mmCIF file of C-alpha atoms in Angstrom:
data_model
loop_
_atom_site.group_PDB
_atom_site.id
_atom_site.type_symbol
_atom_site.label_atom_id
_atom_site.label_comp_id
_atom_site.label_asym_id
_atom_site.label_seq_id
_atom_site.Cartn_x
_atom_site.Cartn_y
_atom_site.Cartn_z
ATOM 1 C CA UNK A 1 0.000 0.000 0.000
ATOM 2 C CA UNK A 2 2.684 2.287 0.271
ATOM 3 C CA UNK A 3 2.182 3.068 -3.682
ATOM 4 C CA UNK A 4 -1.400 5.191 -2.426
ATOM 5 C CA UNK A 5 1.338 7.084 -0.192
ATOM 6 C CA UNK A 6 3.549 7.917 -2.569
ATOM 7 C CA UNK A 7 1.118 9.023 -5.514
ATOM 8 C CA UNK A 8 -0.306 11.672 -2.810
ATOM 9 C CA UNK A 9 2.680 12.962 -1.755
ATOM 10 C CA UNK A 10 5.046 13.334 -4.910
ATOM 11 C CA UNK A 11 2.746 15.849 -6.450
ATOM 12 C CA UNK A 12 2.600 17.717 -3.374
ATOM 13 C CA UNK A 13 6.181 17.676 -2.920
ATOM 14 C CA UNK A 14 6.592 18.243 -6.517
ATOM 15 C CA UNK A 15 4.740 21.584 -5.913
ATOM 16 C CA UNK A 16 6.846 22.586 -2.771
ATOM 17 C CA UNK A 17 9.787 22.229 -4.886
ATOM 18 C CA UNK A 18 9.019 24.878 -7.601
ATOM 19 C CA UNK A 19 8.083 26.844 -5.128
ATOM 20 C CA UNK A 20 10.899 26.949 -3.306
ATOM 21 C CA UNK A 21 13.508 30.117 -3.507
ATOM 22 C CA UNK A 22 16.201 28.226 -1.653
ATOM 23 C CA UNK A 23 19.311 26.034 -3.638
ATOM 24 C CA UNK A 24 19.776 23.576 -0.545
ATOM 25 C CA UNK A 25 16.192 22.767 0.345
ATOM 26 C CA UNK A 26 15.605 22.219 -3.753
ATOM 27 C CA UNK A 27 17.876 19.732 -3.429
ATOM 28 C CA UNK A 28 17.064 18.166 -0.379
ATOM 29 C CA UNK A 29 13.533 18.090 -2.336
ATOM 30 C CA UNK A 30 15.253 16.450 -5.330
ATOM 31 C CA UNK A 31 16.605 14.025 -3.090
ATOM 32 C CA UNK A 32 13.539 13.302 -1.597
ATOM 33 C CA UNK A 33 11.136 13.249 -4.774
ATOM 34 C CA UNK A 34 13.677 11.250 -6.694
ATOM 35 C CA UNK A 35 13.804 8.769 -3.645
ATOM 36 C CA UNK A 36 9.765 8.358 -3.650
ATOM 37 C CA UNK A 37 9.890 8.241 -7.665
ATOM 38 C CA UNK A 38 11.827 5.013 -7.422
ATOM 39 C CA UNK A 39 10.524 3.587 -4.664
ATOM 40 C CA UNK A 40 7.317 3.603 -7.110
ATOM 41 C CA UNK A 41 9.214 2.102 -9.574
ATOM 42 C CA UNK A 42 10.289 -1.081 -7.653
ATOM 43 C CA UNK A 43 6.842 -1.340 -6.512
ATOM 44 C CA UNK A 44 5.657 -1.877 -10.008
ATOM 45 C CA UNK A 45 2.278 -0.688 -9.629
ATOM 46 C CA UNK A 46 0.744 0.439 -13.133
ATOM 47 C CA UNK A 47 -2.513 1.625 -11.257
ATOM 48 C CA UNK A 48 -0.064 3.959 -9.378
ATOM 49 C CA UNK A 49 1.689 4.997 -12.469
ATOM 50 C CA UNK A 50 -1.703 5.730 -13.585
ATOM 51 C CA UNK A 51 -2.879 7.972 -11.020
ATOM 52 C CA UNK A 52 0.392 10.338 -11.276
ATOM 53 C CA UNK A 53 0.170 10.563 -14.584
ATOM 54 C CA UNK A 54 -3.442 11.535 -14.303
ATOM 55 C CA UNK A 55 -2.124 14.060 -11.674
ATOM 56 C CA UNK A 56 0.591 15.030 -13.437
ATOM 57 C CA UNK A 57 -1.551 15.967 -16.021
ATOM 58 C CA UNK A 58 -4.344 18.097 -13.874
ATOM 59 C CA UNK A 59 -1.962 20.412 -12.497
ATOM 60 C CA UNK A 60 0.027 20.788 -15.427
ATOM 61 C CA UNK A 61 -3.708 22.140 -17.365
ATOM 62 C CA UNK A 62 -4.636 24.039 -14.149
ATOM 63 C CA UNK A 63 -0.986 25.710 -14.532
ATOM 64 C CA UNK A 64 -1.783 26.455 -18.146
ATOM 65 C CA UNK A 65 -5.107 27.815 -17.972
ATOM 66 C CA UNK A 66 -4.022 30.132 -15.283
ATOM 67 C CA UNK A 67 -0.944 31.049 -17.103
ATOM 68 C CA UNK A 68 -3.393 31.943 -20.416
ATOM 69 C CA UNK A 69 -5.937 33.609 -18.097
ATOM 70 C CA UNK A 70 -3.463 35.813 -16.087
ATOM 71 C CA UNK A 71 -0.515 35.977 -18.863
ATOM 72 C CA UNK A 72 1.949 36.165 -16.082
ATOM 73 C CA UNK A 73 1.555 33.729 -13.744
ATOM 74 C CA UNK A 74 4.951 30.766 -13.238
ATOM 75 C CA UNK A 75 6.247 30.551 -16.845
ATOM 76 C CA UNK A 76 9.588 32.309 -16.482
ATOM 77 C CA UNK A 77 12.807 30.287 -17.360
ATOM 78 C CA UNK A 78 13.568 29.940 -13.690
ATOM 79 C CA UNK A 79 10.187 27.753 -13.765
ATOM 80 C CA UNK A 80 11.018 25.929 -16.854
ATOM 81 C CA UNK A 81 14.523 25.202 -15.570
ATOM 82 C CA UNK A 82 13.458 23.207 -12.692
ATOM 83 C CA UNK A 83 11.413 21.578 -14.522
ATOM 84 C CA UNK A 84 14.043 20.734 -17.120
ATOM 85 C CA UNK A 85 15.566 19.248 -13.786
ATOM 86 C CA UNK A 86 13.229 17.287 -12.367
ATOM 87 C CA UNK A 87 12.707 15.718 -15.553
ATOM 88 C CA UNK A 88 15.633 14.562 -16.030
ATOM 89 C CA UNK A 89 16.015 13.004 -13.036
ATOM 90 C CA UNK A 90 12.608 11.127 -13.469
ATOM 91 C CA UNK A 91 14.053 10.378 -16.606
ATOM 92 C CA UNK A 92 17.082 9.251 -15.196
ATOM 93 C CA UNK A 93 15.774 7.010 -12.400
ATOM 94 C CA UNK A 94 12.947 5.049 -15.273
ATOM 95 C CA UNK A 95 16.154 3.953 -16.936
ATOM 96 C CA UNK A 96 15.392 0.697 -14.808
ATOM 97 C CA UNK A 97 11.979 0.266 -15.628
ATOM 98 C CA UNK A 98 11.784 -1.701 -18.717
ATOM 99 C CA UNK A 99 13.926 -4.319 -16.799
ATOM 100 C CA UNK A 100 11.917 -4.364 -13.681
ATOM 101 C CA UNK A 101 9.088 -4.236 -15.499
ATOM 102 C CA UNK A 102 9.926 -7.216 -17.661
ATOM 103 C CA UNK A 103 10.903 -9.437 -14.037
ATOM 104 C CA UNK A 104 7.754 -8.256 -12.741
ATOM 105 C CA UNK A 105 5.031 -9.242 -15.103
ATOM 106 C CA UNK A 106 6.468 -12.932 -16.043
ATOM 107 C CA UNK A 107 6.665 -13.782 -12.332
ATOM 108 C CA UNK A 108 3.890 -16.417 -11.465
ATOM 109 C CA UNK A 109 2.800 -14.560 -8.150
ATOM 110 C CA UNK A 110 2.199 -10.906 -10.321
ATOM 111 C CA UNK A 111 0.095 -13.161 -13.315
ATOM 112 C CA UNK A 112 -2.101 -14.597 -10.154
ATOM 113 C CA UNK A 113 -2.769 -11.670 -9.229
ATOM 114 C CA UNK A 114 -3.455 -10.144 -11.907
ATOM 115 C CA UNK A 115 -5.899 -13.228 -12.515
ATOM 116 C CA UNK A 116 -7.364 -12.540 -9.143
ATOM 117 C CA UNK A 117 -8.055 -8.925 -9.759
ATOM 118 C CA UNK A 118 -10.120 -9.655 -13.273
ATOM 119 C CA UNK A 119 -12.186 -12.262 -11.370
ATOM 120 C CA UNK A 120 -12.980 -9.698 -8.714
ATOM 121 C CA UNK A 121 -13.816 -6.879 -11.455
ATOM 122 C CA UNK A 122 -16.238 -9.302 -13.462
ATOM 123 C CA UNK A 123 -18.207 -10.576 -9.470
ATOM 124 C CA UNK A 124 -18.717 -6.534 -8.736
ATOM 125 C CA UNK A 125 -19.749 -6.155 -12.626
ATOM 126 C CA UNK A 126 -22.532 -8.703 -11.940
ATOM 127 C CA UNK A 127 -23.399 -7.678 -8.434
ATOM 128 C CA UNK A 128 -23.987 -4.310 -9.903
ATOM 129 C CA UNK A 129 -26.143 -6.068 -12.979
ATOM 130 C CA UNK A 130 -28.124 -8.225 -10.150
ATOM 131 C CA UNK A 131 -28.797 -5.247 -7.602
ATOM 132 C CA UNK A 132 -28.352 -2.179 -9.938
ATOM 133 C CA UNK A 133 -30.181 -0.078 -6.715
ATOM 134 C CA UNK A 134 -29.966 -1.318 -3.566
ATOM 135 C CA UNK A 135 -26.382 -3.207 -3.778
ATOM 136 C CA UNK A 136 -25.450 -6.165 -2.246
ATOM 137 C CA UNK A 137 -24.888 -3.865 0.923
ATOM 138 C CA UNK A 138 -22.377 -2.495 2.808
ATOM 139 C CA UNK A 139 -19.498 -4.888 3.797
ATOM 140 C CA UNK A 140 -21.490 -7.523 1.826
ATOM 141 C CA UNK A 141 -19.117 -7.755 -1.302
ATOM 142 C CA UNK A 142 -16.834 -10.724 0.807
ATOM 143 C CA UNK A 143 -19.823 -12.667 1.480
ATOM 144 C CA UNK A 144 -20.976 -12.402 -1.882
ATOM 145 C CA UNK A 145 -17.794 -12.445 -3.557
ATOM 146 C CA UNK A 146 -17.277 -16.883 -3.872
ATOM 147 C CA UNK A 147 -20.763 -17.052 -5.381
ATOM 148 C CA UNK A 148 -19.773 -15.378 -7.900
ATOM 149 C CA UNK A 149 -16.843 -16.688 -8.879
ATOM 150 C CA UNK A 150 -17.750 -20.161 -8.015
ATOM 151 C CA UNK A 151 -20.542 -19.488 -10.462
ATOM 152 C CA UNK A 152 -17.686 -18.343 -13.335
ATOM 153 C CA UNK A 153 -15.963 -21.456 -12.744
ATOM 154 C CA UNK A 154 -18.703 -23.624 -12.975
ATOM 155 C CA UNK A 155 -18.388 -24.881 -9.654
ATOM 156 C CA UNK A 156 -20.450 -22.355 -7.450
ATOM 157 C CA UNK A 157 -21.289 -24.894 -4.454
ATOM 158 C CA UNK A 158 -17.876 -25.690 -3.848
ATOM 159 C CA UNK A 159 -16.953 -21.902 -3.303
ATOM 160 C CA UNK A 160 -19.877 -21.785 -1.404
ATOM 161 C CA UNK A 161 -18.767 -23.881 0.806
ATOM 162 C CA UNK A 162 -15.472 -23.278 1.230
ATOM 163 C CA UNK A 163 -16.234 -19.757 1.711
ATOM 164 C CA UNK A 164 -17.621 -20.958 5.198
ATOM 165 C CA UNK A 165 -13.969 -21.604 6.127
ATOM 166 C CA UNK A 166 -12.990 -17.947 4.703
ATOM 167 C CA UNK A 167 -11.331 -19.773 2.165
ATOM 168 C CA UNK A 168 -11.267 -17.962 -1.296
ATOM 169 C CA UNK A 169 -12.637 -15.049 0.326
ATOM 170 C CA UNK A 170 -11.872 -11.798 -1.539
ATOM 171 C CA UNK A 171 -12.697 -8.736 0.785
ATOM 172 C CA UNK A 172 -12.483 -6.335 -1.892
ATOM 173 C CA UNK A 173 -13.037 -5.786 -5.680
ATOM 174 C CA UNK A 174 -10.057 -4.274 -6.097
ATOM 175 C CA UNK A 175 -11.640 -0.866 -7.403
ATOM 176 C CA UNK A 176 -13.148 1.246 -4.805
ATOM 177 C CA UNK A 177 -15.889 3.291 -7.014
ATOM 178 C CA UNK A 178 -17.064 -0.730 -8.333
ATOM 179 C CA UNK A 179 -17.421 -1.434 -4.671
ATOM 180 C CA UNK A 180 -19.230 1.441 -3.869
ATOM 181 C CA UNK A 181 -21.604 0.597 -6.393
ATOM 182 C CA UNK A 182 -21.832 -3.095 -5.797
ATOM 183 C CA UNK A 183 -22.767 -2.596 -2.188
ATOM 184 C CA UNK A 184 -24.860 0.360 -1.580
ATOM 185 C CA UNK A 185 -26.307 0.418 -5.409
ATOM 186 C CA UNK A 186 -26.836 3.296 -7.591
ATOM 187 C CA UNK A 187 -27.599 5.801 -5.507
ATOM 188 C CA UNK A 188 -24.921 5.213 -3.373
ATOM 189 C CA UNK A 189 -22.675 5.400 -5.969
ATOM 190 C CA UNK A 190 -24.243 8.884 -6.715
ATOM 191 C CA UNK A 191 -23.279 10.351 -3.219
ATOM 192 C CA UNK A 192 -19.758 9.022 -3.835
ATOM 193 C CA UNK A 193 -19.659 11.323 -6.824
ATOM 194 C CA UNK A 194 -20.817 13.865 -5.350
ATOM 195 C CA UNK A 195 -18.524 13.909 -2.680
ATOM 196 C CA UNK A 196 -15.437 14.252 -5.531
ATOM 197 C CA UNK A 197 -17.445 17.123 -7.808
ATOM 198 C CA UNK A 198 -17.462 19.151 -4.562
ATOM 199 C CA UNK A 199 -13.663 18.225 -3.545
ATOM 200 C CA UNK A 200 -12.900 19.249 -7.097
ATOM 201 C CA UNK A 201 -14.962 22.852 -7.157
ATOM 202 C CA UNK A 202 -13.875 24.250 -3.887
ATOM 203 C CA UNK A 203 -10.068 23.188 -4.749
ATOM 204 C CA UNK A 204 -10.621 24.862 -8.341
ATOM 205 C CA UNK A 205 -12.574 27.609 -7.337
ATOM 206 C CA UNK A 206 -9.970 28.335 -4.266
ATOM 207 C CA UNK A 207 -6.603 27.848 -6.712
ATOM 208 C CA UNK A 208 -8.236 30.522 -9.042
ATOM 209 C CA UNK A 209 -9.060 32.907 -6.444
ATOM 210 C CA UNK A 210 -5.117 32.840 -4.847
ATOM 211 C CA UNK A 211 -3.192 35.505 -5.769
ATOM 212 C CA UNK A 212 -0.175 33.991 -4.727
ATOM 213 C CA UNK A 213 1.866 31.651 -6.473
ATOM 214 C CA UNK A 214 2.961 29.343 -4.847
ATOM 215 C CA UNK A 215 -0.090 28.791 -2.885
ATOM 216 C CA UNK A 216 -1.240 28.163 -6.285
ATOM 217 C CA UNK A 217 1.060 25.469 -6.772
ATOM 218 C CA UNK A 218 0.831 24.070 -3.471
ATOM 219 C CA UNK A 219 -2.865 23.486 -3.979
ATOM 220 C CA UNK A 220 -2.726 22.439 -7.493
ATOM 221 C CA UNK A 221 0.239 19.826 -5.742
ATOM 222 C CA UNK A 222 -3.376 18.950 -2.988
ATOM 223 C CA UNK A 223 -5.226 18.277 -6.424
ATOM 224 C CA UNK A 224 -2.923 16.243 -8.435
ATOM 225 C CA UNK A 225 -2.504 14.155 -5.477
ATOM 226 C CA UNK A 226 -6.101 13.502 -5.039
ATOM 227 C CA UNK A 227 -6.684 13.586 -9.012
ATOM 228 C CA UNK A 228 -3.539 10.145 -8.597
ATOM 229 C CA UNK A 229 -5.562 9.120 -5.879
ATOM 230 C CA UNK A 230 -9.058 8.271 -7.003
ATOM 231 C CA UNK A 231 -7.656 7.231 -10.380
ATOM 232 C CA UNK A 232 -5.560 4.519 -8.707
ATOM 233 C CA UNK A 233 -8.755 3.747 -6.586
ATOM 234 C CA UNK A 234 -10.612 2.526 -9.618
ATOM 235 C CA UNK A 235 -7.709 -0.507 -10.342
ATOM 236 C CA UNK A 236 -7.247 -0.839 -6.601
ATOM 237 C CA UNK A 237 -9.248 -0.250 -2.701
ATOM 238 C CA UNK A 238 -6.727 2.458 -1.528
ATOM 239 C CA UNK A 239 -9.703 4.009 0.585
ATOM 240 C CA UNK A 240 -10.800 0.553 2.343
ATOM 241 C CA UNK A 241 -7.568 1.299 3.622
ATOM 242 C CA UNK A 242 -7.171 2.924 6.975
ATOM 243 C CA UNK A 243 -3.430 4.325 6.927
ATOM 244 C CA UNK A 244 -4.195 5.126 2.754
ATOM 245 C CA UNK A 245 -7.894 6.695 3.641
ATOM 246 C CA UNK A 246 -6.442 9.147 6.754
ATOM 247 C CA UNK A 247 -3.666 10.562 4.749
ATOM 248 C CA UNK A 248 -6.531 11.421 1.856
ATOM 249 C CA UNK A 249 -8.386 13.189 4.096
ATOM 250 C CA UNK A 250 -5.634 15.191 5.773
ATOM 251 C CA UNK A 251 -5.110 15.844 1.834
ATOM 252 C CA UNK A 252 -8.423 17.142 1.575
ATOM 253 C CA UNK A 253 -8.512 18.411 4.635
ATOM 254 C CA UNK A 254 -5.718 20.945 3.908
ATOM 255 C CA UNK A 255 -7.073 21.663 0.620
ATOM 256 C CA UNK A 256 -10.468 22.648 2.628
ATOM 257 C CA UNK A 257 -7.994 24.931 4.962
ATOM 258 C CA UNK A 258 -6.419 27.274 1.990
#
C-alpha cells in the first residue's frame, strides 16, 4: 500500500519544490522526490503509475489555464529550468523500468494476481447487474464475492462452501468506485460522486481565487494528489484502507484549509 502514499505525496512535494527560492532545500527536495519516484518504480504498480500521470496531467492544465488567463503567472525560465531538472532526473531514475518491469510481469505470483483482480472486477460487474439499486450492501461484497466466482468457474457450491472456512474469500473488488456501487447500489454510488465534484470545485474555485503563487502550486500539488488518488482507486481499494484513507483526508482536509 505504500504506492497510495507515494502518488499523494510526490505531487505535493513536486509543488513545494518549484516553489521553493532556496538552492539547498531544492535539493534536499530532489533528493527526496527522486527517492519516492523510485521507490514507485520497484513497486511496479501500473494503477499507481496511472494515477500520477493523471495528476501530473491536472496540475500541469490548471498551470496552463491560469498562465493563459493571467498571462503572467509561473512561466519564467527559472520555472522551466526546474522543470528541465526534475525531468531529467525522473528520466534518469525510469532507466530501470523496462527491466523491472519485464521481471515483474512474467513472475507467477504478479500473473495470479493479476488473474485474481479480473475475477474480482467481473463478481462486482454482476453484483452491480443483479442489484443495480440497492447493492449487495455495505461490507457484503466478501460474502458475496465466492458465489460469484464459483458461479464463473462452474463450480459455485464448492466456493460456497469453502467460503464458510474464509477460504477464497476476496474482501475487496479491487476498485473502490465498483465497490461502492456493488454494495450500496446506484444511488450510493451517486453520493460518492458527489462527494469528488465538490472536492474538485472548492479546490478549483480556491486555486483561481489565490493571488499567490505558490499557494497556487501548493494546492494544485493537494489536487494532483487527489486527481492520482481516485484514479488509482478505480484498479485498486486504496480508501478501504485505513493508513491510505487518513492521509486522503488530511489531503483534503488541507485543501479545505487554503
Amino acid at each position: 500500500f505504500l504506492a497510495n502514499y507515494l502518488i499523494l505525496v510526490i505531487p505535493v512535494g513536486a509543488a513545494i519544490y518549484f516553489s521553493e527560492k532556496c538552492p539547498f532545500r531544492r535539493i534536499l527536495l530532489l533528493a527526496m522526490l527522486g527517492t519516492f519516484y523510485y521507490a514507485l518504480i520497484l513497486l511496479f504498480s501500473l494503477g499507481a503509475f496511472a494515477g500520477l500521470l493523471a495528476g501530473a496531467l491536472f496540475i500541469s492544465a490548471l498551470v496552463l489555464i491560469e498562465n493563459l488567463r493571467l498571462k503572467s503567472f509561473i512561466f519564467r525560465p527559472r520555472f522551466f529550468a526546474k522543470m528541465l531538472v526534475l525531468i531529467l532526473l525522473f528520466a534518469a531514475l525510469s532507466m530501470n523500468l523496462p527491466a523491472i518491469t519485464a521481471k515483474t510481469s512474467s513472475s507467477i505470483a504478479w500473473r495470479n494476481g493479476a488473474a485474481n483482480r479480473m475475477m474480482s472486477y467481473r463478481a462486482a460487474y454482476r453484483m452491480m447487474r443483479d442489484n443495480p439499486i440497492r447493492g449487495v450492501g455495505i461490507g457484503n461484497f466478501k460474502y458475496k464475492y465466492p458465489e460469484y466466482r464459483g458461479t464463473f468457474l462452474g463450480v459455485r457450491q464448492m466456493y460456497v462452501d469453502s467460503a464458510i472456512l474464509d477460504k477464497e474469500r476476496e474482501k475487496h473488488a479491487h476498485s473502490d468506485p465498483a465497490q461502492v456501487w456493488s454494495e450500496t447500489g446506484i444511488f450510493g454510488l451517486a453520493a460518492f460522486m458527489l462527494m469528488l465534484f465538490v472536492i474538485y470545485k472548492t479546490g478549483i474555485t480556491i486555486f483561481f481565487k489565490s493571488f499567490d503563487s505558490g499557494r497556487k502550486l501548493f494546492i494544485a500539488g493537494l489536487l494532483g494528489g487527489i486527481t492520482g488518488f481516485f484514479v488509482h482507486s478505480t484498479l485498486s481499494f486504496p480508501m478501504h484502507v485505513t493508513p491510505n484513507g487518513f492521509l486522503f483526508w488530511t489531503f483534503v482536509g488541507l485543501l479545505f484549509a487554503q
